PDB file of C-alpha atoms and ligand atoms in Angstrom:
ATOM      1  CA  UNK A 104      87.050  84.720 124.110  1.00  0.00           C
ATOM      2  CA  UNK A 105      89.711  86.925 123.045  1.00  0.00           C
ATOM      3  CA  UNK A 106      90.019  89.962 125.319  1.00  0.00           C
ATOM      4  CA  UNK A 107      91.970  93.283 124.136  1.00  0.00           C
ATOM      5  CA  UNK A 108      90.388  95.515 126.685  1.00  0.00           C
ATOM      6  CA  UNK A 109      93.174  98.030 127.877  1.00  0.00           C
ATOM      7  CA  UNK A 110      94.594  97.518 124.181  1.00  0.00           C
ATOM      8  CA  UNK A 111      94.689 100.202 122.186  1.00  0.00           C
ATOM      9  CA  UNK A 112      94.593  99.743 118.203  1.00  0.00           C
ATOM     10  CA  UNK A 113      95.076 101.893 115.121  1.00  0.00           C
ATOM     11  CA  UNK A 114      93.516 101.117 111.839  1.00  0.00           C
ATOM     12  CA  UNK A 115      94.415 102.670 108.320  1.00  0.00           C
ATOM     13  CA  UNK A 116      92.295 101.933 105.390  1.00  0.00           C
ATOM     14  CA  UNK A 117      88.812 102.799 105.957  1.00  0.00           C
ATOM     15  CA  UNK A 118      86.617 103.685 103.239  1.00  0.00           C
ATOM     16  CA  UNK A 119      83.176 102.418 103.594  1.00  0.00           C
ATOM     17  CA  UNK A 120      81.546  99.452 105.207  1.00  0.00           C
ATOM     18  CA  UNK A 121      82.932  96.891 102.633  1.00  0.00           C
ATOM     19  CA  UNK A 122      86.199  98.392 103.922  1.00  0.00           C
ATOM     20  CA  UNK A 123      88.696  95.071 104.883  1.00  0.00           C
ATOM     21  CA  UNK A 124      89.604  97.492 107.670  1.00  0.00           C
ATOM     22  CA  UNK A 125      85.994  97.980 108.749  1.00  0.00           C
ATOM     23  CA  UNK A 126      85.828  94.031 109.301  1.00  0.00           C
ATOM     24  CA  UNK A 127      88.978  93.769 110.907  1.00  0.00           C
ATOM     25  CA  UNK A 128      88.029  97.320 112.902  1.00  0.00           C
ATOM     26  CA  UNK A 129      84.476  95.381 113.928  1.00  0.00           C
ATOM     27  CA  UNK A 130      86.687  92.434 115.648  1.00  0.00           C
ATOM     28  CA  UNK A 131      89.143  94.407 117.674  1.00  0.00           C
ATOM     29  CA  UNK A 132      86.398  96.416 118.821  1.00  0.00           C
ATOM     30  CA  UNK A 133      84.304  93.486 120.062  1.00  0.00           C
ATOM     31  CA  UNK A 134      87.315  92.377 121.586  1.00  0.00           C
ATOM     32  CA  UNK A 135      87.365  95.229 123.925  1.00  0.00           C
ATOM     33  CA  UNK A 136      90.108  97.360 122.013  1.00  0.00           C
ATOM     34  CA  UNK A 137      89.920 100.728 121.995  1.00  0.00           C
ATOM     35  CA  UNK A 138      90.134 102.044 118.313  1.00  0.00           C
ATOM     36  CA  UNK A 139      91.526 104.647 116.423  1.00  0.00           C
ATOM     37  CA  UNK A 140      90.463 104.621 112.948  1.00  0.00           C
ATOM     38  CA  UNK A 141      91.753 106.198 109.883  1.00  0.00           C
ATOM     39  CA  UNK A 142      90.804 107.641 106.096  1.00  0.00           C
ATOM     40  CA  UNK A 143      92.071 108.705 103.539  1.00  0.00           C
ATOM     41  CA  UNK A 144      90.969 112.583 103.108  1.00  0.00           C
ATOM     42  CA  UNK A 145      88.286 114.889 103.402  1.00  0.00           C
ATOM     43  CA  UNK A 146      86.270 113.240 100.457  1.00  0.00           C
ATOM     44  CA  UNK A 147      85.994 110.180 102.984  1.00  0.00           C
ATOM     45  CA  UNK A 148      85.617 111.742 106.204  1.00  0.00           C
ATOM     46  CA  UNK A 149      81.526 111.356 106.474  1.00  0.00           C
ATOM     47  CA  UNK A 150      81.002 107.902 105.638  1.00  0.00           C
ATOM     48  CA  UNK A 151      84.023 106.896 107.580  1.00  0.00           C
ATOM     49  CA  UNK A 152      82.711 108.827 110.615  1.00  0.00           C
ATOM     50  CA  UNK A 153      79.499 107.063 110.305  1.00  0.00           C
ATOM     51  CA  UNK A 154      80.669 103.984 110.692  1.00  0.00           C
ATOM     52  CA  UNK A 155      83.195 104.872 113.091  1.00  0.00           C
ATOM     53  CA  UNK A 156      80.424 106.443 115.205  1.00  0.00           C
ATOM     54  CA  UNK A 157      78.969 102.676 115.246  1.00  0.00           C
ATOM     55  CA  UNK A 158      81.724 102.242 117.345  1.00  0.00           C
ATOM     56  CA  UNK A 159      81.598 103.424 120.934  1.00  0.00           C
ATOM     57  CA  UNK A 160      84.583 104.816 122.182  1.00  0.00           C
ATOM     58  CA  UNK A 161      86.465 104.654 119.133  1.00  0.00           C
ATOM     59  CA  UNK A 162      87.750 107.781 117.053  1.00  0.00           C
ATOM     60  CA  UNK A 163      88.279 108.769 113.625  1.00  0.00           C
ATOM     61  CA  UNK A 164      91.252 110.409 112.161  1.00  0.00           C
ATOM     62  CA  UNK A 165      92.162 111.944 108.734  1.00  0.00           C
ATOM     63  CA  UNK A 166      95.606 110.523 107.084  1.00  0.00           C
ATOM     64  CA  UNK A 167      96.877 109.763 104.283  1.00  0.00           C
ATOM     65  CA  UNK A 168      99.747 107.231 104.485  1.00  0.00           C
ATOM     66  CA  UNK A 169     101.652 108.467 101.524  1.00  0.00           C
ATOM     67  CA  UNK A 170     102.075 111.942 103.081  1.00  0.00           C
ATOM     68  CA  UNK A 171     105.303 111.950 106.000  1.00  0.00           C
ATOM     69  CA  UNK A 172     104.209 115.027 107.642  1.00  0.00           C
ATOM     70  CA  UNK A 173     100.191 113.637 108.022  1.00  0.00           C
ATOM     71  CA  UNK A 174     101.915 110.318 109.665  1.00  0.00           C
ATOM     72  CA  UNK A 175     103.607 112.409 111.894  1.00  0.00           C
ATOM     73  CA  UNK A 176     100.914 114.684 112.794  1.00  0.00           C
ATOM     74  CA  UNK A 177      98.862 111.531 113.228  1.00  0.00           C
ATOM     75  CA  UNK A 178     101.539 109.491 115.651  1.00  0.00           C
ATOM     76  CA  UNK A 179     101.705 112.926 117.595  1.00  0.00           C
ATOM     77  CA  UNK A 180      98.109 113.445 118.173  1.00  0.00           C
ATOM     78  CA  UNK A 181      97.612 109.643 119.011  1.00  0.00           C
ATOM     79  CA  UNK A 182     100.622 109.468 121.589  1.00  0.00           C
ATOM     80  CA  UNK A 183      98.773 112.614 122.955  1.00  0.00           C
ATOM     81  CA  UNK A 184      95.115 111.240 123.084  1.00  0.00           C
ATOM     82  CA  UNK A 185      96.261 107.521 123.920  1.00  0.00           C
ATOM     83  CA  UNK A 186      99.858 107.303 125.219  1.00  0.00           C
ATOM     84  CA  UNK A 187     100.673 103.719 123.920  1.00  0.00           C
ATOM     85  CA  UNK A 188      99.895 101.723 121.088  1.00  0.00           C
ATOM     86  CA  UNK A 189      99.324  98.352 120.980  1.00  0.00           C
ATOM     87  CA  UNK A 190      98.017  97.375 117.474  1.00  0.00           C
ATOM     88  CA  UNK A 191      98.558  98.484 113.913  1.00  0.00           C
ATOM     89  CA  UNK A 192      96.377  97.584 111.298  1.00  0.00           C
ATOM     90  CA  UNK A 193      97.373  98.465 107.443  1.00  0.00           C
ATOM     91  CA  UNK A 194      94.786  97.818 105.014  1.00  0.00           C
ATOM     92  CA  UNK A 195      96.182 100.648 102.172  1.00  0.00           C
ATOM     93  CA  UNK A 196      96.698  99.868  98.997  1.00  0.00           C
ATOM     94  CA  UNK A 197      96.548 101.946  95.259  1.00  0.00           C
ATOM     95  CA  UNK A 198      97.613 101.536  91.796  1.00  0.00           C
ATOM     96  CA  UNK A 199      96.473 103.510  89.075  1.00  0.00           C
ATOM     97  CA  UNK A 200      93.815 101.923  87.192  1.00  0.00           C
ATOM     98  CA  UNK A 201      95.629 101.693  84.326  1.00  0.00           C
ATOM     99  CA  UNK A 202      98.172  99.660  85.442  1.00  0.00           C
ATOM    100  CA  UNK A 203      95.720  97.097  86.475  1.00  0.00           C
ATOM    101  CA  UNK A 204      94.606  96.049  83.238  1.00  0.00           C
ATOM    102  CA  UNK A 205      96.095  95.224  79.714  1.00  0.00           C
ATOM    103  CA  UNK A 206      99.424  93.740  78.940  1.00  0.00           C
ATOM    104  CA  UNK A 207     101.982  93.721  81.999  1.00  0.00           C
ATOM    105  CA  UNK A 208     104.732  95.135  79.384  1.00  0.00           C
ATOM    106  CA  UNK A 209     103.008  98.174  79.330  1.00  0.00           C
ATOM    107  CA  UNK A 210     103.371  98.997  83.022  1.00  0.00           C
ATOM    108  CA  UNK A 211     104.045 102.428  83.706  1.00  0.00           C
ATOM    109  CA  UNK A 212     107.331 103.854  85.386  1.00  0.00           C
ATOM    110  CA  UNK A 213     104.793 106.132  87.200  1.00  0.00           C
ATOM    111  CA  UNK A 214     102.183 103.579  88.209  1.00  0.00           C
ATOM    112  CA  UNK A 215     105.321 101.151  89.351  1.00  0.00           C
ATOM    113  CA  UNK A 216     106.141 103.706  91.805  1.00  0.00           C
ATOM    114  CA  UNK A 217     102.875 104.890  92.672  1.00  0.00           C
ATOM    115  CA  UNK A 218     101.636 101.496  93.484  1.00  0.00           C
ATOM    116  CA  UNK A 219     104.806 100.610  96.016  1.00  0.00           C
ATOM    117  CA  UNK A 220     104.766 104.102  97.619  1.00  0.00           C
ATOM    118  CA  UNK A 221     101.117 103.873  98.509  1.00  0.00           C
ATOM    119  CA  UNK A 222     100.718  99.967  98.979  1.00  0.00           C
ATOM    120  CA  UNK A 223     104.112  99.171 100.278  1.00  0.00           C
ATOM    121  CA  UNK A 224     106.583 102.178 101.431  1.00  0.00           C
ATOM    122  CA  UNK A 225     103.627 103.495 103.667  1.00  0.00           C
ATOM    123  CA  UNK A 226     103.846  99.872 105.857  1.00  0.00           C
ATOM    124  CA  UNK A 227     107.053 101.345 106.733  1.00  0.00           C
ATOM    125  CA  UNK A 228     106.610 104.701 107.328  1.00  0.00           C
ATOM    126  CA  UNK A 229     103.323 104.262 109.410  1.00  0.00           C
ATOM    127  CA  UNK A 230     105.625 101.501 111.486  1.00  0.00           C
ATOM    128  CA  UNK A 231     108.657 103.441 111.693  1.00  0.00           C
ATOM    129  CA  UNK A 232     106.389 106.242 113.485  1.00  0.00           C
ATOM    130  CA  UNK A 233     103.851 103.443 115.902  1.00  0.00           C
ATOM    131  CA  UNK A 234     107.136 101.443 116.850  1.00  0.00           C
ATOM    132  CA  UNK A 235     108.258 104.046 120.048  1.00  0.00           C
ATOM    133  CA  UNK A 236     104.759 103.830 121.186  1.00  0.00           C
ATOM    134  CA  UNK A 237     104.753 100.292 121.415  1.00  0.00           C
ATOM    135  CA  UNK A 238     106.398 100.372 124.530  1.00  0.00           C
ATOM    136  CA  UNK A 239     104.647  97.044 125.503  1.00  0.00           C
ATOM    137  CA  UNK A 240     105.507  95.396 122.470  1.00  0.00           C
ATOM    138  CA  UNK A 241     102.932  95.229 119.535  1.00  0.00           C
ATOM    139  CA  UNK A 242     101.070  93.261 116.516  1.00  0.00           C
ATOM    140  CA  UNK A 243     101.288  95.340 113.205  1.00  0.00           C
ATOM    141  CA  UNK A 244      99.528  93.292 110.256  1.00  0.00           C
ATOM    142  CA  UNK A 245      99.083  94.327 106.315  1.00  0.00           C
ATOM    143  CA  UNK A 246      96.895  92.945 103.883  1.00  0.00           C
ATOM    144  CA  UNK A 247      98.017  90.507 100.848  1.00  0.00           C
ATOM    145  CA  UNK A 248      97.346  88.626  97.798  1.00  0.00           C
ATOM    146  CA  UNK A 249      98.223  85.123  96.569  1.00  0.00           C
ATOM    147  CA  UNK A 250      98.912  87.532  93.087  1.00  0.00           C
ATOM    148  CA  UNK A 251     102.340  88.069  95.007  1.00  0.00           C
ATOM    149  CA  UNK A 252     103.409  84.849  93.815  1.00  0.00           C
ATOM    150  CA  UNK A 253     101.585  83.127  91.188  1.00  0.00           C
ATOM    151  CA  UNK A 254     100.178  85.226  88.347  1.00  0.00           C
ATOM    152  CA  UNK A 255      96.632  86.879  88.301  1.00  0.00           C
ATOM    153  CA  UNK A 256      96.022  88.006  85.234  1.00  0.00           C
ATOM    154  CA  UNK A 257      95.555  91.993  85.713  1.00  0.00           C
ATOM    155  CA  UNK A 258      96.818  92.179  88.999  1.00  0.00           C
ATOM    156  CA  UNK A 259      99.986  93.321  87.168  1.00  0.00           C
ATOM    157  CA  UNK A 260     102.001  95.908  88.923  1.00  0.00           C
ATOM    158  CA  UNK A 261     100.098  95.295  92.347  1.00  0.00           C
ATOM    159  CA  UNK A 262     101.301  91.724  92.172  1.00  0.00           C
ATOM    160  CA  UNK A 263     105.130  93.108  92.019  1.00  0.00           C
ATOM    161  CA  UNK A 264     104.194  95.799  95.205  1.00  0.00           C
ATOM    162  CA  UNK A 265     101.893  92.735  97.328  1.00  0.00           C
ATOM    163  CA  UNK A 266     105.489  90.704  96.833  1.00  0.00           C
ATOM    164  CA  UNK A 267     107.324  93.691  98.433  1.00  0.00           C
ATOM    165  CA  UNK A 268     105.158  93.857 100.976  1.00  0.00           C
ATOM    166  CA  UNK A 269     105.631  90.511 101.774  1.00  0.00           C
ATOM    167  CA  UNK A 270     109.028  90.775 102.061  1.00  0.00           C
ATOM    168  CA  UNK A 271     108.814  93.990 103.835  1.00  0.00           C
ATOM    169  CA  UNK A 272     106.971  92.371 106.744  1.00  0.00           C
ATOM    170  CA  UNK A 273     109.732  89.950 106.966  1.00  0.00           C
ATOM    171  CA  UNK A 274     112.367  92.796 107.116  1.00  0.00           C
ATOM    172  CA  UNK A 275     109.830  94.820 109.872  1.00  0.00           C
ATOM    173  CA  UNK A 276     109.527  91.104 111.523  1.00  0.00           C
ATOM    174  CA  UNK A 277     113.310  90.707 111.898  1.00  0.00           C
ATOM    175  CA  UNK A 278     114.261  94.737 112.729  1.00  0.00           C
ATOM    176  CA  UNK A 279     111.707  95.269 115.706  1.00  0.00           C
ATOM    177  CA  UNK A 280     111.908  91.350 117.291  1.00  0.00           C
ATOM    178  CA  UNK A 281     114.052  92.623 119.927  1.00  0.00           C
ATOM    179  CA  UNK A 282     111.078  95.095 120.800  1.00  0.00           C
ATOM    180  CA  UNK A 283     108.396  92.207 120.793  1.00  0.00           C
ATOM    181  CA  UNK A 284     107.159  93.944 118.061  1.00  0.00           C
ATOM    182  CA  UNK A 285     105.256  91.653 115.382  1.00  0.00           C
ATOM    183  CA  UNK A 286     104.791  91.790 111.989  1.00  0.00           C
ATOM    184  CA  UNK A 287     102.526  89.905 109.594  1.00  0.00           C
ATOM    185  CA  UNK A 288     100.645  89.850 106.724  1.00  0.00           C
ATOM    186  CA  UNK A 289      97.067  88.413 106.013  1.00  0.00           C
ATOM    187  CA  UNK A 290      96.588  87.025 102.409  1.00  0.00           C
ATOM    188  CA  UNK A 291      93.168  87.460 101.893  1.00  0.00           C
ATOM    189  CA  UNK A 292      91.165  85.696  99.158  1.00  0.00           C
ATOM    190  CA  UNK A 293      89.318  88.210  96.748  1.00  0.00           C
ATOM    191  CA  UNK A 294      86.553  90.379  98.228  1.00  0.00           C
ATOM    192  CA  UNK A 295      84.525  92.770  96.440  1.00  0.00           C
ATOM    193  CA  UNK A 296      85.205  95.957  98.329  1.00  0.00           C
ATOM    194  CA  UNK A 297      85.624  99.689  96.764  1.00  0.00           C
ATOM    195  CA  UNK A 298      89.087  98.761  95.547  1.00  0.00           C
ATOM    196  CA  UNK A 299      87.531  96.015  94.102  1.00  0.00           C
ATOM    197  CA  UNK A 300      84.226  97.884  92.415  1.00  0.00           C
ATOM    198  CA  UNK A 301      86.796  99.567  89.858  1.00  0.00           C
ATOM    199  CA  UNK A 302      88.278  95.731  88.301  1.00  0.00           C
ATOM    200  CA  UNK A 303      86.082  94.324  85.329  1.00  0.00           C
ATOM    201  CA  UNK A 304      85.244  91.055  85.508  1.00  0.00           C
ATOM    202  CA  UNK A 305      85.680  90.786  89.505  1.00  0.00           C
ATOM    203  CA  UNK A 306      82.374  88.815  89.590  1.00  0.00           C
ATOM    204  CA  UNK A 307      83.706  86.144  87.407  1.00  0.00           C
ATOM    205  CA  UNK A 308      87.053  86.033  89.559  1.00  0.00           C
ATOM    206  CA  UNK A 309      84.725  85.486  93.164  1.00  0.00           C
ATOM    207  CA  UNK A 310      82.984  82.783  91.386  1.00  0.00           C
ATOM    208  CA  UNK A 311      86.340  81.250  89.930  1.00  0.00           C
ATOM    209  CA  UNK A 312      87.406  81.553  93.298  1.00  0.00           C
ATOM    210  CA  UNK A 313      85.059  80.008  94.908  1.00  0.00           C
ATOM    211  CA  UNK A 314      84.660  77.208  93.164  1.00  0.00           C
ATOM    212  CA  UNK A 315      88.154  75.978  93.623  1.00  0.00           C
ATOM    213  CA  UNK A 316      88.440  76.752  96.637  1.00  0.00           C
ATOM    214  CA  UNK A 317      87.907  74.046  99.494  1.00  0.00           C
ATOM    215  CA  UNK A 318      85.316  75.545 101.138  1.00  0.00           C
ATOM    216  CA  UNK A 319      83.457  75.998  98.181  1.00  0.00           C
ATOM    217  CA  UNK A 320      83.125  79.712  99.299  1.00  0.00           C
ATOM    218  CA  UNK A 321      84.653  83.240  99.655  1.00  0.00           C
ATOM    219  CA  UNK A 322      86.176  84.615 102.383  1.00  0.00           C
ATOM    220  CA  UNK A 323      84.381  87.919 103.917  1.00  0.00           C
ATOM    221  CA  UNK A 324      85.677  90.995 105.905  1.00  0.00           C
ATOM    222  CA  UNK A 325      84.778  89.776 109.388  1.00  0.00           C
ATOM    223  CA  UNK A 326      86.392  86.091 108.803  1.00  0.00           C
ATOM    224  CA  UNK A 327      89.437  88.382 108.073  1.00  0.00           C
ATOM    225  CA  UNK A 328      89.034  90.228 111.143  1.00  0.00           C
ATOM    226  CA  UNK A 329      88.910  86.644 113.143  1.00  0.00           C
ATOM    227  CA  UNK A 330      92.653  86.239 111.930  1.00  0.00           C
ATOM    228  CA  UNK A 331      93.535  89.631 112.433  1.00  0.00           C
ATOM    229  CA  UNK A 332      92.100  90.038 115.919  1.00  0.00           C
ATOM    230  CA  UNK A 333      94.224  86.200 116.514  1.00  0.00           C
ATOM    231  CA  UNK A 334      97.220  87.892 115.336  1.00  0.00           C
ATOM    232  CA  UNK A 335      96.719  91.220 117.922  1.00  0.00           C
ATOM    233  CA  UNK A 336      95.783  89.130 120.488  1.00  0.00           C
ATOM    234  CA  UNK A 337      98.527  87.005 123.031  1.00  0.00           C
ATOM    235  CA  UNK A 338      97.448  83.735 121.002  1.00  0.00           C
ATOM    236  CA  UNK A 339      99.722  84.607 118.128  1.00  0.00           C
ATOM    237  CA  UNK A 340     102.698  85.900 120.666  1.00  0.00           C
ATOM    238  CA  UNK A 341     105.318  83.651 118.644  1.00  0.00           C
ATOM    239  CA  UNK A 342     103.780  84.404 115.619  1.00  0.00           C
ATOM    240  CA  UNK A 343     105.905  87.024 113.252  1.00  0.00           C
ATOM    241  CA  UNK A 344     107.290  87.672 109.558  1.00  0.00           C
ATOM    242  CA  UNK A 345     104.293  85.180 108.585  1.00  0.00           C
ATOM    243  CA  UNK A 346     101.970  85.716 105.746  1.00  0.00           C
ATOM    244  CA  UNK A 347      99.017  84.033 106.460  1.00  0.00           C
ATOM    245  CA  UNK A 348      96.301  82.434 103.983  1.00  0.00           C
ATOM    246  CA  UNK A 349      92.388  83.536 104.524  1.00  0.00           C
ATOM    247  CA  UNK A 350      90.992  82.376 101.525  1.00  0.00           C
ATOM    248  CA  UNK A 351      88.731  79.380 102.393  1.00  0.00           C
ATOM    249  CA  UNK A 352      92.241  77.493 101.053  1.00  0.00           C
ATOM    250  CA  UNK A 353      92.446  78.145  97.769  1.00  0.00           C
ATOM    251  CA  UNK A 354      96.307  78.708  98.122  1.00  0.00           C
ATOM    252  CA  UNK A 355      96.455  74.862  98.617  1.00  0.00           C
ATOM    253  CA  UNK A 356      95.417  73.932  95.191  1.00  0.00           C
ATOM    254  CA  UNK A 357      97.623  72.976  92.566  1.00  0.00           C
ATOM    255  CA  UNK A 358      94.410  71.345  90.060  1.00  0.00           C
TER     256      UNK A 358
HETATM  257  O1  0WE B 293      94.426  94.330  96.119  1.00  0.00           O
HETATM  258  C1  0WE B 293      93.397  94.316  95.483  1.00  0.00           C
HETATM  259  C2  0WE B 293      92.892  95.592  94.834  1.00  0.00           C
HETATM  260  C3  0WE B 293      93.831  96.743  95.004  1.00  0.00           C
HETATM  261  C4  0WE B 293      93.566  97.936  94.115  1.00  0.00           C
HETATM  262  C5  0WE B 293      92.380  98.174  93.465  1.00  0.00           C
HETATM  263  C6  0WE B 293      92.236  99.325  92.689  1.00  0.00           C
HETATM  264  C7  0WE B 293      90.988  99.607  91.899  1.00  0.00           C
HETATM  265  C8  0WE B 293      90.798 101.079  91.623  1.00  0.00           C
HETATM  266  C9  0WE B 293      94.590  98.834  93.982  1.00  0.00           C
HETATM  267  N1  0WE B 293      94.473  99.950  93.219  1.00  0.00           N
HETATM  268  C10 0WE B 293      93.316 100.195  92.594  1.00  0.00           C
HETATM  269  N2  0WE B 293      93.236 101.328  91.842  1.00  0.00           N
HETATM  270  C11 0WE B 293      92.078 101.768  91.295  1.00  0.00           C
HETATM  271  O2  0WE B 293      92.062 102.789  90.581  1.00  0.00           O
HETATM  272  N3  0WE B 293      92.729  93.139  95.330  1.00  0.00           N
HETATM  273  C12 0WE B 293      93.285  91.927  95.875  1.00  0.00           C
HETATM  274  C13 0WE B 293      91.457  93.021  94.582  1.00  0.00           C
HETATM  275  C14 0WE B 293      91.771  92.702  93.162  1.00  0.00           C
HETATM  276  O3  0WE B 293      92.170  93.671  92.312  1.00  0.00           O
HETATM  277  C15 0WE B 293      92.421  93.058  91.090  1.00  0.00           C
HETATM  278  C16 0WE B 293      92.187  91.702  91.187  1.00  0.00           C
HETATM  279  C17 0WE B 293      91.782  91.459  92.520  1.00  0.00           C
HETATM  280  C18 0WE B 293      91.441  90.144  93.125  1.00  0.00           C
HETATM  281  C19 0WE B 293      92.872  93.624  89.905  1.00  0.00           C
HETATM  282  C20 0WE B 293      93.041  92.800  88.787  1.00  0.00           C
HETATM  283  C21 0WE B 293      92.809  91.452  88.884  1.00  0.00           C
HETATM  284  C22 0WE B 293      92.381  90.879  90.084  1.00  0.00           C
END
C-alpha cells in the first residue's frame, strides 16, 4: 500500500464528482495525503465544497489558473496554512466551444489562444509558483489526450494545446530535475465528465473507444487516480518528462 501520509498535495480542476481531479483527489487522500483542493470560481464553490467536505482534513480553495495574481494569492495562503508542498495535480483545461467542432480551418485566433492559456500556459504558471515549496522535491502531473498526436476529429484546437502540454512537461521535466522535481503527464482515454457533457456525439466516441480498446472497456476517474497516486508516490522516483497511457490500451492499436 502506497503511503503519502505527511505528504501534502494540491489539486486544480475540480468541478463536480465526475471531476478527473475528484478521482485522482479520492486516491491521494486514501493514501494518507493531506489535500488542498481547488475550483474554478464562485459559481463552483458549493458543489466543490461538498465533495471536498467528503474529505477529512482536506481544504478547498478558490483559483482560477488563468489569473497570475489568484496563483499567487493561492501559493501564499498555502505556504502559510501548509509550509511545503509535495504534490501538484493539474487537471485544467478550456477551449471555447466553438473551436471544438466544425472544420479545423476555421479555428479562431481567439480560441487558439484561449485554449493554450487556460489548458497549457497555466501548467507553468501554477509550477513556476509550487516549485520553492517543494523543498523536498515533488511530483507535478497534467492531464492528456492521445488527440495530441493522431487526429480526433473535433478535438481541433485542443489537440494543438494537449501537444504543448506535452512538450511543456518535458521542458518542466528537464528545468526542475536538479530540484527532484517531477513532471508528467497522464493520457487519459475519454471520460464523460462536465468538459465532456458539452461534445455531441461523446457517447458514440466511449463506445468507439471501447471497443478497440484491449480491455474492451473505458477507463474511469479512480483508475486514473491509481496512476496518478503511482506517479506522487516514491514508486515512480525515476519517473519524469513521461506521458503516460490510461486508456485500457487503446494507444497500442494500429487496426
Ligand atoms: O480534453 C477533453 C475535453 C476538454 C474540453 C471540453 C470542453 C467542452 C465545453 C475543453 N474545452 C471545452 N469547452 C467547452 O465549452 N477531452 C479529452 C474530452 C473530449 O473532448 C472532445 C473529445 C473528447 C474525447 C472534443 C471533441 C472530440 C472529442
Amino acid at each position: 500500500m502506497i503511503n503519502l501520509a505527511g505528504k501534502t498535495a494540491v489539486v486544480f480542476g475540480l468541478a463536480n464528482k465526475r471531476s478527473i481531479a475528484w478521482g485522482i483527489a479520492q486516491k491521494l487522500h486514501q493514501a494518507g495525503a493531506t489535500l488542498a483542493i481547488c475550483y474554478q470560481n464562485e459559481r463552483m464553490r458549493a458543489e466543490a465544497e461538498d465533495l471536498i467536505n467528503e474529505l477529512p482534513g482536506a481544504g478547498g480553495f478558490q483559483c482560477d489558473v488563468s489569473s497570475d495574481s489568484e496563483i499567487d494569492t493561492l501559493f501564499a495562503t498555502l505556504k502559510e496554512k501548509y509550509g511545503k508542498l509535495d504534490i501538484l495535480v493539474h487537471a485544467v483545461a478550456f477551449a471555447p466551444a466553438e473551436d471544438l467542432r466544425g472544420e479545423f480551418l476555421n479555428t479562431s485566433r481567439e480560441g487558439f489562444r484561449i485554449a493554450h492559456e487556460v489548458s497549457v500556459y497555466s501548467l507553468i504558471a501554477v509550477t513556476r509558483a509550487a516549485a520553492p515549496l517543494m523543498t523536498d522535491g515533488g511530483s507535478i502531473m497534467t492531464l492528456s489526450y492521445y488527440a495530441a498526436e493522431k487526429v480526433v476529429p473535433n478535438y481541433n484546437v485542443m489537440a494543438l494545446a494537449k501537444a504543448s502540454l506535452e512538450c511543456t512537461v518535458r521542458y518542466l521535466a528537464w528545468n526542475l530535475g536538479t530540484k527532484n522535481i517531477r513532471v508528467n503527464a497522464i493520457s487519459a482515454g475519454p471520460i464523460k465528465t462536465l468538459a465532456a457533457r458539452g461534445i455531441g456525439a461523446m457517447g458514440d466516441m466511449l463506445k468507439a473507444a471501447a471497443d478497440r480498446a484491449p480491455l474492451r472497456r473505458n477507463v474511469d476517474q479512480l483508475e486514473v487516480g491509481g496512476v496518478a497516486l503511482f506517479l506522487a508516490s516514491d514508486l515512480s522516483t525515476a519517473v519524469t518528462g513521461e506521458t503516460l497511457y490510461v486508456d485500457c490500451g487503446y494507444n497500442i492499436m494500429g487496426f
